[in-house]
Backbone as CSV, one residue per row, in Angstrom:
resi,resn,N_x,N_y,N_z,CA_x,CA_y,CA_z,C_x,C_y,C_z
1,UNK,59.708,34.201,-30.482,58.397,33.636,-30.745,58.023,33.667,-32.222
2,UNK,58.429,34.645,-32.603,58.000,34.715,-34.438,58.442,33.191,-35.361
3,UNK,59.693,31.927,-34.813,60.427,31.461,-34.980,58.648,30.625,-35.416
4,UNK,58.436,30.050,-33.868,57.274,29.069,-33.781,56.351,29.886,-34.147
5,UNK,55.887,30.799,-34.161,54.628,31.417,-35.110,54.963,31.182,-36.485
6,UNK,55.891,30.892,-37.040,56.227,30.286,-38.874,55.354,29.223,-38.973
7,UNK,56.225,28.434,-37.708,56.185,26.843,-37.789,54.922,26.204,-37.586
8,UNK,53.805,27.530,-37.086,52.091,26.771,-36.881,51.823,27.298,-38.136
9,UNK,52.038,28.770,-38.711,51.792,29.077,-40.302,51.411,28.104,-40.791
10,UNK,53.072,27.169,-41.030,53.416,26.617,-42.070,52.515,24.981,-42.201
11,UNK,52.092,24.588,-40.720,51.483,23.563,-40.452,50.084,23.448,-41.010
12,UNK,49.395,24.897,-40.703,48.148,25.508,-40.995,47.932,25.309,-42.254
13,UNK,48.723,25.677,-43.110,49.416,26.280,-44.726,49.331,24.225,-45.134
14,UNK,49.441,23.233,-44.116,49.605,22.023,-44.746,48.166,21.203,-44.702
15,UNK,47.588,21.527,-43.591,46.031,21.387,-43.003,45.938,21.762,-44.262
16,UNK,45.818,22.923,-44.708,44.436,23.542,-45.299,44.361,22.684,-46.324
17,UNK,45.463,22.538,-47.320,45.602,21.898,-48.452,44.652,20.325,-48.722
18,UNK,44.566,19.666,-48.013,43.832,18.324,-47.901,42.316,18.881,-48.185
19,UNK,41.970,20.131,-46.723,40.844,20.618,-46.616,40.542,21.356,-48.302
20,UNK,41.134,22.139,-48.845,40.520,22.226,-50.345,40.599,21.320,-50.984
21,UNK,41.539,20.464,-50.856,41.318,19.577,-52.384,40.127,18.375,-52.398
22,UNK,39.759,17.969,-50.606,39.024,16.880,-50.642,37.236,18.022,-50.401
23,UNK,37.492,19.333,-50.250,35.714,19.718,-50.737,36.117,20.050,-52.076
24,UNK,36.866,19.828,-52.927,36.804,20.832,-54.102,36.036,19.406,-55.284
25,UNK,36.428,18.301,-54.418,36.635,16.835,-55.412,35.102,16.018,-54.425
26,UNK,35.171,16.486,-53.538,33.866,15.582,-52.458,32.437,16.432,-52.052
27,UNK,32.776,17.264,-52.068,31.874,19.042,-51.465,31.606,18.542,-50.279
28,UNK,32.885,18.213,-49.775,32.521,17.967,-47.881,34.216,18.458,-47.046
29,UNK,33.825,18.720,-46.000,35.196,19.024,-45.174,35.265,18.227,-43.988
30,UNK,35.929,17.123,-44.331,35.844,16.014,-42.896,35.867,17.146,-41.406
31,UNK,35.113,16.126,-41.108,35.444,16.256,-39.256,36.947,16.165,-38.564
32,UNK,37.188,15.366,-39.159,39.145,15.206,-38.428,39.434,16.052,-39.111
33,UNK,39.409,16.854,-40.386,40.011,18.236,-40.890,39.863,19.100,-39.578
34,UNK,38.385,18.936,-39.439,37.909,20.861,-38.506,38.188,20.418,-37.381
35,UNK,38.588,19.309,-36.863,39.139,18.845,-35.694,40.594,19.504,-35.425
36,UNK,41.409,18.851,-36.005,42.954,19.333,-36.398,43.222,20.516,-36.418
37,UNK,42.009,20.862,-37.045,42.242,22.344,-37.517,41.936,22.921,-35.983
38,UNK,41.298,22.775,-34.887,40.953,23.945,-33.417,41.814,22.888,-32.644
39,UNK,42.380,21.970,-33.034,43.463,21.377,-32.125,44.594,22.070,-32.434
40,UNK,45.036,22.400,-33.507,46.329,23.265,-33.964,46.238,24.359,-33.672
41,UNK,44.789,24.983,-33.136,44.945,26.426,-32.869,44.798,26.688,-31.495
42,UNK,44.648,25.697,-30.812,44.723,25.765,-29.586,45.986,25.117,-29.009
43,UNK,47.050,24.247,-29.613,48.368,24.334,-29.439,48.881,26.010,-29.683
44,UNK,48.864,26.210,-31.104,49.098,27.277,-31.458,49.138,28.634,-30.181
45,UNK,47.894,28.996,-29.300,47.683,30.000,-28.550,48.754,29.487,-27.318
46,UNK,48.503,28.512,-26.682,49.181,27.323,-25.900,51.031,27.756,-25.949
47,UNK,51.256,27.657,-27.358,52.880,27.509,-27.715,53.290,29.097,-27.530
48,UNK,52.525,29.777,-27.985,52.813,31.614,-27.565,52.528,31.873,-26.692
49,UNK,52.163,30.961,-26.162,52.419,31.026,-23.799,50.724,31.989,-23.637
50,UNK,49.890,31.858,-24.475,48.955,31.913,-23.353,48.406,31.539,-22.352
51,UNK,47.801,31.981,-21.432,47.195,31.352,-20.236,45.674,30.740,-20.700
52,UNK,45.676,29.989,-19.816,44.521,29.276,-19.532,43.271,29.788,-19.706
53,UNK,42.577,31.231,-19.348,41.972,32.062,-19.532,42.322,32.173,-20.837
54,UNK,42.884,32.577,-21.225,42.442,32.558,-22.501,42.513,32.526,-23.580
55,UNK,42.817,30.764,-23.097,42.538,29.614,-24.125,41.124,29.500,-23.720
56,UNK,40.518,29.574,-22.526,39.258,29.401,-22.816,38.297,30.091,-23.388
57,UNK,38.972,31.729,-23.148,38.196,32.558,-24.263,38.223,32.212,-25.628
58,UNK,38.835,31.411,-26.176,39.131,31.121,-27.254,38.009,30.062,-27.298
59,UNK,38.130,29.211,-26.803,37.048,28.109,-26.646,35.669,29.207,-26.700
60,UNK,35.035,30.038,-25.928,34.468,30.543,-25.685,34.115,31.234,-26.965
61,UNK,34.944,31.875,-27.814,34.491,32.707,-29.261,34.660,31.879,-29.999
62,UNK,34.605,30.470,-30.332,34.162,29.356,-31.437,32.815,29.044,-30.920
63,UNK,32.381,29.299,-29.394,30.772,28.755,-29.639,30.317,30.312,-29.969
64,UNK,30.822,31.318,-29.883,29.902,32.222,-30.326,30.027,32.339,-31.877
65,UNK,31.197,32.215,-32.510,31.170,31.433,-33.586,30.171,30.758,-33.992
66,UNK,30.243,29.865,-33.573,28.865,28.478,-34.103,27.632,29.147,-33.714
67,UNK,27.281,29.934,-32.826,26.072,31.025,-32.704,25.779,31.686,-34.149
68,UNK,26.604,32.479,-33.934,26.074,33.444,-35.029,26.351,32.957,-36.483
69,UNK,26.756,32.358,-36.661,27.609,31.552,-38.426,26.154,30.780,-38.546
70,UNK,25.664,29.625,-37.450,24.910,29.103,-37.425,23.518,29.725,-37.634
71,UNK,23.076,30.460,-36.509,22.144,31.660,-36.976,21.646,32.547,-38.571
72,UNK,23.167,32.586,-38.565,22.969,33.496,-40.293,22.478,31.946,-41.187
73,UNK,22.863,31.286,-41.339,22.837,30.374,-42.185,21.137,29.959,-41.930
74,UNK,21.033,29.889,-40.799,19.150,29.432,-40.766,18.463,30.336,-41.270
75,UNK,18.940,32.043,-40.703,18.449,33.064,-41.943,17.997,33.354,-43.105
76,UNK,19.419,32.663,-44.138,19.542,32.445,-45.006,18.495,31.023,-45.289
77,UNK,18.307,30.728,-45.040,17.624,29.096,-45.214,15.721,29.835,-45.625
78,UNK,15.562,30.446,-44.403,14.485,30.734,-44.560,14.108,32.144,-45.558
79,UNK,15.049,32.857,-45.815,14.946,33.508,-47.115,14.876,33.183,-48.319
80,UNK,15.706,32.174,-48.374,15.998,31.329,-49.501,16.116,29.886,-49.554
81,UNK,15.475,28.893,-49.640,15.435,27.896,-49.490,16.839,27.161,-50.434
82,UNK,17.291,27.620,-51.454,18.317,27.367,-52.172,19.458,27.519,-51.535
83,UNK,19.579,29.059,-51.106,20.418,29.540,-50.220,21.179,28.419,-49.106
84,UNK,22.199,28.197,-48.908,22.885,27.722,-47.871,24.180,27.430,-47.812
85,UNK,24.810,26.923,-46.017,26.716,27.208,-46.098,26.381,25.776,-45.908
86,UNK,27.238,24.890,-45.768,27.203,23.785,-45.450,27.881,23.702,-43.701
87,UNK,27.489,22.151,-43.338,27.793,22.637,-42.174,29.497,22.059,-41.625
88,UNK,30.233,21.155,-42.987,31.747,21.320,-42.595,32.293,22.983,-42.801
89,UNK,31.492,23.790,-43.832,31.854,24.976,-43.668,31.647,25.577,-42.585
90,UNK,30.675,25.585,-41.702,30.482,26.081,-40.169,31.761,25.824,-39.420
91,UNK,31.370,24.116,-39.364,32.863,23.551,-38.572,34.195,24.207,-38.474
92,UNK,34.549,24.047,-39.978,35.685,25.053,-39.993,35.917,26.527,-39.366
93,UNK,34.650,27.404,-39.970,34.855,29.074,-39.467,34.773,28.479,-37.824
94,UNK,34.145,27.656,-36.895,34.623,27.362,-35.561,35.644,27.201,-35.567
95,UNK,36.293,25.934,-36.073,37.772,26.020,-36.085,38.405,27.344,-35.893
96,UNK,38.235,27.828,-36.886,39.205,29.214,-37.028,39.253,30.068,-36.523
97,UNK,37.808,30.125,-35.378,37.839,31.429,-34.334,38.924,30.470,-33.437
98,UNK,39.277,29.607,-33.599,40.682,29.515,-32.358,41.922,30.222,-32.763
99,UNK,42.296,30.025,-34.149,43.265,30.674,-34.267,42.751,32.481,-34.739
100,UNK,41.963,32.950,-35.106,41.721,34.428,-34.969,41.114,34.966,-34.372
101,UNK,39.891,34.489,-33.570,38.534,35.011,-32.670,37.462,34.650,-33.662
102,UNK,36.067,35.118,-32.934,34.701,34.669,-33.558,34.956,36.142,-34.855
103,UNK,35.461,37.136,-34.597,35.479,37.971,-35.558,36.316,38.595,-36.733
104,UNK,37.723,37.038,-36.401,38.501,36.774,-37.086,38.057,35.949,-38.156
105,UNK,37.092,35.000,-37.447,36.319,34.045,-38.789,35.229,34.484,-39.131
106,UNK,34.211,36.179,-38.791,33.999,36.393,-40.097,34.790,36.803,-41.031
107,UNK,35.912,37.754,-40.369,37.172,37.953,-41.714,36.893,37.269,-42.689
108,UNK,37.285,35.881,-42.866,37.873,34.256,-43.054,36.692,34.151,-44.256
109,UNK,34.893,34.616,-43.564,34.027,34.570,-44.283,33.772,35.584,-44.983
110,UNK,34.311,36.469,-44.926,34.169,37.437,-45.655,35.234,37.921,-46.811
111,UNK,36.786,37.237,-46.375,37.449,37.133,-47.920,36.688,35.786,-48.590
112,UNK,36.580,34.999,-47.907,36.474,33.613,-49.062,34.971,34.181,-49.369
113,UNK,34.102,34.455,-49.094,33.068,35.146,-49.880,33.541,36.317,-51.704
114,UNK,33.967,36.828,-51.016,35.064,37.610,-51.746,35.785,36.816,-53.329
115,UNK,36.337,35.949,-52.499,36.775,35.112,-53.788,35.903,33.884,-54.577
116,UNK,34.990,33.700,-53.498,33.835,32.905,-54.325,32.869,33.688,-56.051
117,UNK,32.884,35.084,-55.007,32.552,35.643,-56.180,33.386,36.131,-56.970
118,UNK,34.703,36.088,-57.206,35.370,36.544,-57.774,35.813,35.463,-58.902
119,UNK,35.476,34.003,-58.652,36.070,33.115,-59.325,34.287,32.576,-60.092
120,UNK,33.098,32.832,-59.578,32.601,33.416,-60.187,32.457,33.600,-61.259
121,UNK,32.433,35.033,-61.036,32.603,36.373,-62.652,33.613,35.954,-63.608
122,UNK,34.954,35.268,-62.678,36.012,34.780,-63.983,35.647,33.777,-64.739
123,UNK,34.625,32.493,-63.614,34.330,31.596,-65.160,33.026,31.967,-65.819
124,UNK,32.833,32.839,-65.737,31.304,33.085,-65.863,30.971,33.160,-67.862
125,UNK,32.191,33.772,-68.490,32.525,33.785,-69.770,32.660,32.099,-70.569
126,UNK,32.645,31.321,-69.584,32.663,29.966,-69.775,31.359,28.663,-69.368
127,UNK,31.293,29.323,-68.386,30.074,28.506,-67.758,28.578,28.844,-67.679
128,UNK,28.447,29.772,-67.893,27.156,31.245,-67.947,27.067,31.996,-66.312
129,UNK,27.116,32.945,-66.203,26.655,33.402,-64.979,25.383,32.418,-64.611
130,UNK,25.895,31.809,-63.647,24.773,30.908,-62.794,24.646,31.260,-61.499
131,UNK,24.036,32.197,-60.965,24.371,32.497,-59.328,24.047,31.680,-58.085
132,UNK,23.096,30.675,-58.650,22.502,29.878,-57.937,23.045,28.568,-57.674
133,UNK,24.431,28.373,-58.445,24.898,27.070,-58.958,25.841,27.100,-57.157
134,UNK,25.660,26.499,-57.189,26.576,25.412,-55.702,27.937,25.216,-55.968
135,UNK,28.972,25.831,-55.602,30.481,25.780,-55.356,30.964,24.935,-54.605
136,UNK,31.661,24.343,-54.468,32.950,23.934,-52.906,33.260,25.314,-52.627
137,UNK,33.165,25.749,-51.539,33.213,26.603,-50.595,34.606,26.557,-49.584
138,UNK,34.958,25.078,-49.512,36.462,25.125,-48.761,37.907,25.712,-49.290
139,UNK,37.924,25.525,-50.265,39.218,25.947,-51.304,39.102,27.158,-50.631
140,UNK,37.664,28.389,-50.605,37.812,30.000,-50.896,38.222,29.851,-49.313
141,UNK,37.610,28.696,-48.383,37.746,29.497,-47.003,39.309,28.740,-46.143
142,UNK,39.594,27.811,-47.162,41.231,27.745,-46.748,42.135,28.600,-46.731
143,UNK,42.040,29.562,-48.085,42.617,31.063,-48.556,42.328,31.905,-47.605
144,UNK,41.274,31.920,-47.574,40.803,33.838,-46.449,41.068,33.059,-45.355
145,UNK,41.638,31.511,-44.301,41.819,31.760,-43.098,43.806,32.149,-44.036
146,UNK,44.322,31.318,-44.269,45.884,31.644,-44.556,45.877,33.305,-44.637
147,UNK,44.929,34.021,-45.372,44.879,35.493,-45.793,44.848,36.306,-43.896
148,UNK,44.036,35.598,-43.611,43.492,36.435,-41.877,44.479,35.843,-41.068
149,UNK,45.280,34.788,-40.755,46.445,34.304,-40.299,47.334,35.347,-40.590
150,UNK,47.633,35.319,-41.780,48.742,36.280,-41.871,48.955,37.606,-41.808
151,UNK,47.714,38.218,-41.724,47.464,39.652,-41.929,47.299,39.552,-40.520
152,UNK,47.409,38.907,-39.798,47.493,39.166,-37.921,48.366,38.854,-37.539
153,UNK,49.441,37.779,-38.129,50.939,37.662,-37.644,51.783,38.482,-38.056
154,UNK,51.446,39.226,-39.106,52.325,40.598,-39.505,52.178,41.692,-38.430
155,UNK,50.890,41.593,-38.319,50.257,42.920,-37.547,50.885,43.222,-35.286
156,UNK,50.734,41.360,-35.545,51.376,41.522,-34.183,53.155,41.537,-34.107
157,UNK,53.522,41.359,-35.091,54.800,41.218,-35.414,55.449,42.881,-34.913
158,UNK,54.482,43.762,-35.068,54.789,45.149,-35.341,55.262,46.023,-36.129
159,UNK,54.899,45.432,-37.214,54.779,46.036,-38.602,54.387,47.158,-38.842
160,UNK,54.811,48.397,-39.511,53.824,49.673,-39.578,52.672,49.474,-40.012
């Protein structure tokens, strides 16, 4: 099985790429991206012979996904009116609870958070610390799902 667990990696690893370069150049993440993207992860569960059950749990932790991602973000809205995720960024962290769970894609949101601010502070010597300034957000969350993909295919692999 590790053979075909490469081979959705590597597919994932080809998805994503479109998905950063067209929010990095558009600040949007098509629909047929975040489409592709919970169709590949539901082959994906499918091809490592899960059952039916649960693939639907899977189905099942992308709407709790879209619950709570969704939720925080109205949060955020009403704290901060500036404040906000967009909602191909939602799409996606749904997407991605297929291939990790609803608490795999906060992972997902919580490295690409991570590197949002990290890229940030690096141009910040160039651009001024602007905290308020509006990013593409897909690039960081293409990385932290490849980052949470892999740090769970190692892990089930049985890695120390």
């Amino acid at each position: 099985m590790a053979g075909i667990n490469l081979v959705f990696i590597g597919l994932l690893g080809l998805l994503l790429v479109p998905v950063a370069v067209i929010d990095a150049r558009e600040r949007r993440i098509p629909n047929l991206l975040n489409a592709l993207l919970a169709v590949l992860g539901l082959a994906h569960a499918w091809a490592l012979g899960q059952s039916w059950h649960a693939m639907s749990l899977a189905l099942t932790n992308a709407a709790i996904a879209v619950a709570l991602l969704g939720g925080s973000a109205w949060i955020m809205r009403l704290i901060s009116p500036r404040a906000r995720i967009g909602l191909g960024d939602l799409k996606f962290l749904a997407a991605a609870s297929l291939w990790v769970g609803w608490d795999g894609s906060i992972a997902v949101l919580f490295v690409a958070s991570l590197l949002a601010t990290a890229m940030t502070l690096a141009l910040a010597p160039w651009q001024g610390l602007n905290l308020g300034r509006m990013r593409p957000f897909g690039p960081m969350l293409a990385v932290g799902m490849l980052a949470v993909v892999g740090l769970l295919s190692y892990q089930h692999r049985g890695a120390p």
